[in-house]
Coordinates of C-alpha atoms in Angstrom, one line a residue:
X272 CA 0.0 0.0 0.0
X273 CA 1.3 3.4 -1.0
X274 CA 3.1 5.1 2.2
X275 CA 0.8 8.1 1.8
X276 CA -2.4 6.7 1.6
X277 CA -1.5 4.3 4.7
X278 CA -0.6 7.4 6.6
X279 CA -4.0 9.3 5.8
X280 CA -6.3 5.9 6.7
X281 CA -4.0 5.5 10.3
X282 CA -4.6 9.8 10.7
X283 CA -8.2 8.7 10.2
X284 CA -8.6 5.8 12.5
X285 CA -6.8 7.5 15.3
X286 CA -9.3 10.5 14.8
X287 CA -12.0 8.6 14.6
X288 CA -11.3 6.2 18.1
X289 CA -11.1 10.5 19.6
X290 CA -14.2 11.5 18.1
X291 CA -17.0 10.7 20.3
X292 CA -14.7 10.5 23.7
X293 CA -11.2 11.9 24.4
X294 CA -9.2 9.2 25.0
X295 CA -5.6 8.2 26.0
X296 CA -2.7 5.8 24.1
X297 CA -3.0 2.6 25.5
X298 CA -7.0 2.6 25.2
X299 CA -6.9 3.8 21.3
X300 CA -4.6 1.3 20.9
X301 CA -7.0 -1.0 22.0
X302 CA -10.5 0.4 20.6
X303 CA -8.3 -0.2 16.8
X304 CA -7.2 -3.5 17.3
X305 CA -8.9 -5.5 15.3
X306 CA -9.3 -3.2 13.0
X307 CA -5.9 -2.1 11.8
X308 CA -2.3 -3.3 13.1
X309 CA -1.0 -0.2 15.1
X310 CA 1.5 -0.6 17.5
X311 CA 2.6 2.0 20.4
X312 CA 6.0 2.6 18.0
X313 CA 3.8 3.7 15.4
X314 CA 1.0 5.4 17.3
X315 CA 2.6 8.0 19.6
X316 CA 3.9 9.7 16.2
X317 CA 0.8 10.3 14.6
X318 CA -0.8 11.3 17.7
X319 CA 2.1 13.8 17.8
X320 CA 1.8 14.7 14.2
X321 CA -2.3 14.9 14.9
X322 CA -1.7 17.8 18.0
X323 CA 0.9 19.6 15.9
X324 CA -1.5 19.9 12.8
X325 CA -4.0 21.3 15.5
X326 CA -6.3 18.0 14.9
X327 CA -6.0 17.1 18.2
X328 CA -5.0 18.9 21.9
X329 CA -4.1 17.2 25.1
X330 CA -4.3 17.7 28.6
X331 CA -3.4 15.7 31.8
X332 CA -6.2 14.0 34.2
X333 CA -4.9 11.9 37.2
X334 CA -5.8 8.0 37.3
X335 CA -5.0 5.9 40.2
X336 CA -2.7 8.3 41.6
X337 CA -0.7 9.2 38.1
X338 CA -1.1 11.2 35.3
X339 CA -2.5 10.1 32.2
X340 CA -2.1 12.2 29.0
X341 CA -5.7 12.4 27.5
X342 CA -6.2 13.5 23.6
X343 CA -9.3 15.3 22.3
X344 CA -10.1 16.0 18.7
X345 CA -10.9 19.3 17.5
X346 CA -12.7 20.8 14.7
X347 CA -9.7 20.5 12.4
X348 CA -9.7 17.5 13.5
X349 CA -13.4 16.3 12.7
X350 CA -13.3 18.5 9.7
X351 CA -9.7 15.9 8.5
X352 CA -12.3 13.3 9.3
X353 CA -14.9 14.3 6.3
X354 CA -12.0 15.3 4.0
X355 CA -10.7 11.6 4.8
X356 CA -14.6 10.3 3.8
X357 CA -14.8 13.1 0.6
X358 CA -11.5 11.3 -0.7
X359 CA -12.4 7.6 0.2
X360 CA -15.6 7.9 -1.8
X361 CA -13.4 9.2 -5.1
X362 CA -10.9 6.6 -4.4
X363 CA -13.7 4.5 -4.3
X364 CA -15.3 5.3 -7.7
X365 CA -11.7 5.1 -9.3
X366 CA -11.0 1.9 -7.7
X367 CA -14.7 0.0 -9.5
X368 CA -13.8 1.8 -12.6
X369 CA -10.0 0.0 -12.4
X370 CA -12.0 -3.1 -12.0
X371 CA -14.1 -2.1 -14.8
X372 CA -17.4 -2.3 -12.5
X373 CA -18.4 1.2 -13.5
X374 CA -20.1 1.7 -16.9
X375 CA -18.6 5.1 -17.9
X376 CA -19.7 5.1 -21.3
X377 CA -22.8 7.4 -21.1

């Protein structure tokens, strides 16, 4: 898979495990397993990457007596969610014509 578009789909799925509840490392790691093979090497960059675009912001909360780094998505980040969606759906569409199961001769 092209390095690019692998990069935009892990930006997505870490957004996405955010977007209804701000959550910390360990737990998105978790809520995408299954899903996609992420591992903490590979995750603590992009959620990095995700604050310094401004997609996501952090703050601390204590848990059992330590702190845990919490992230949140913010409207740039929902709004690289549907940008994500816009382009999947024409990826889509070129993907069934390269398959030739769209029927562009009209």
């Amino acid at each position: 898979m092209d390095v690019q578009i692998k990069k935009g789909i892990l930006d997505a799925c870490v957004l996405a495990a955010v977007f209804k509840q701000d959550s910390y490392g360990y737990k998105i790691l978790q809520d995408l397993s299954g899903r996609i093979s992420l591992s903490e090497s590979t995750l603590y960059p992009i959620l990095r990457r995700l604050e310094a675009a401004g997609c996501l912001h952090t703050y601390n909360a204590e848990y059992n007596g330590r702190l845990r780094k919490y992230y949140a998505i913010t409207d740039a980040g929902r709004q690289r969610i549907q940008t994500f969606l816009s382009d999947f759906n024409e990826i889509m569409n070129i993907y069934q014509y390269i398959r030739g199961e769209t029927n562009y001769d009209d």
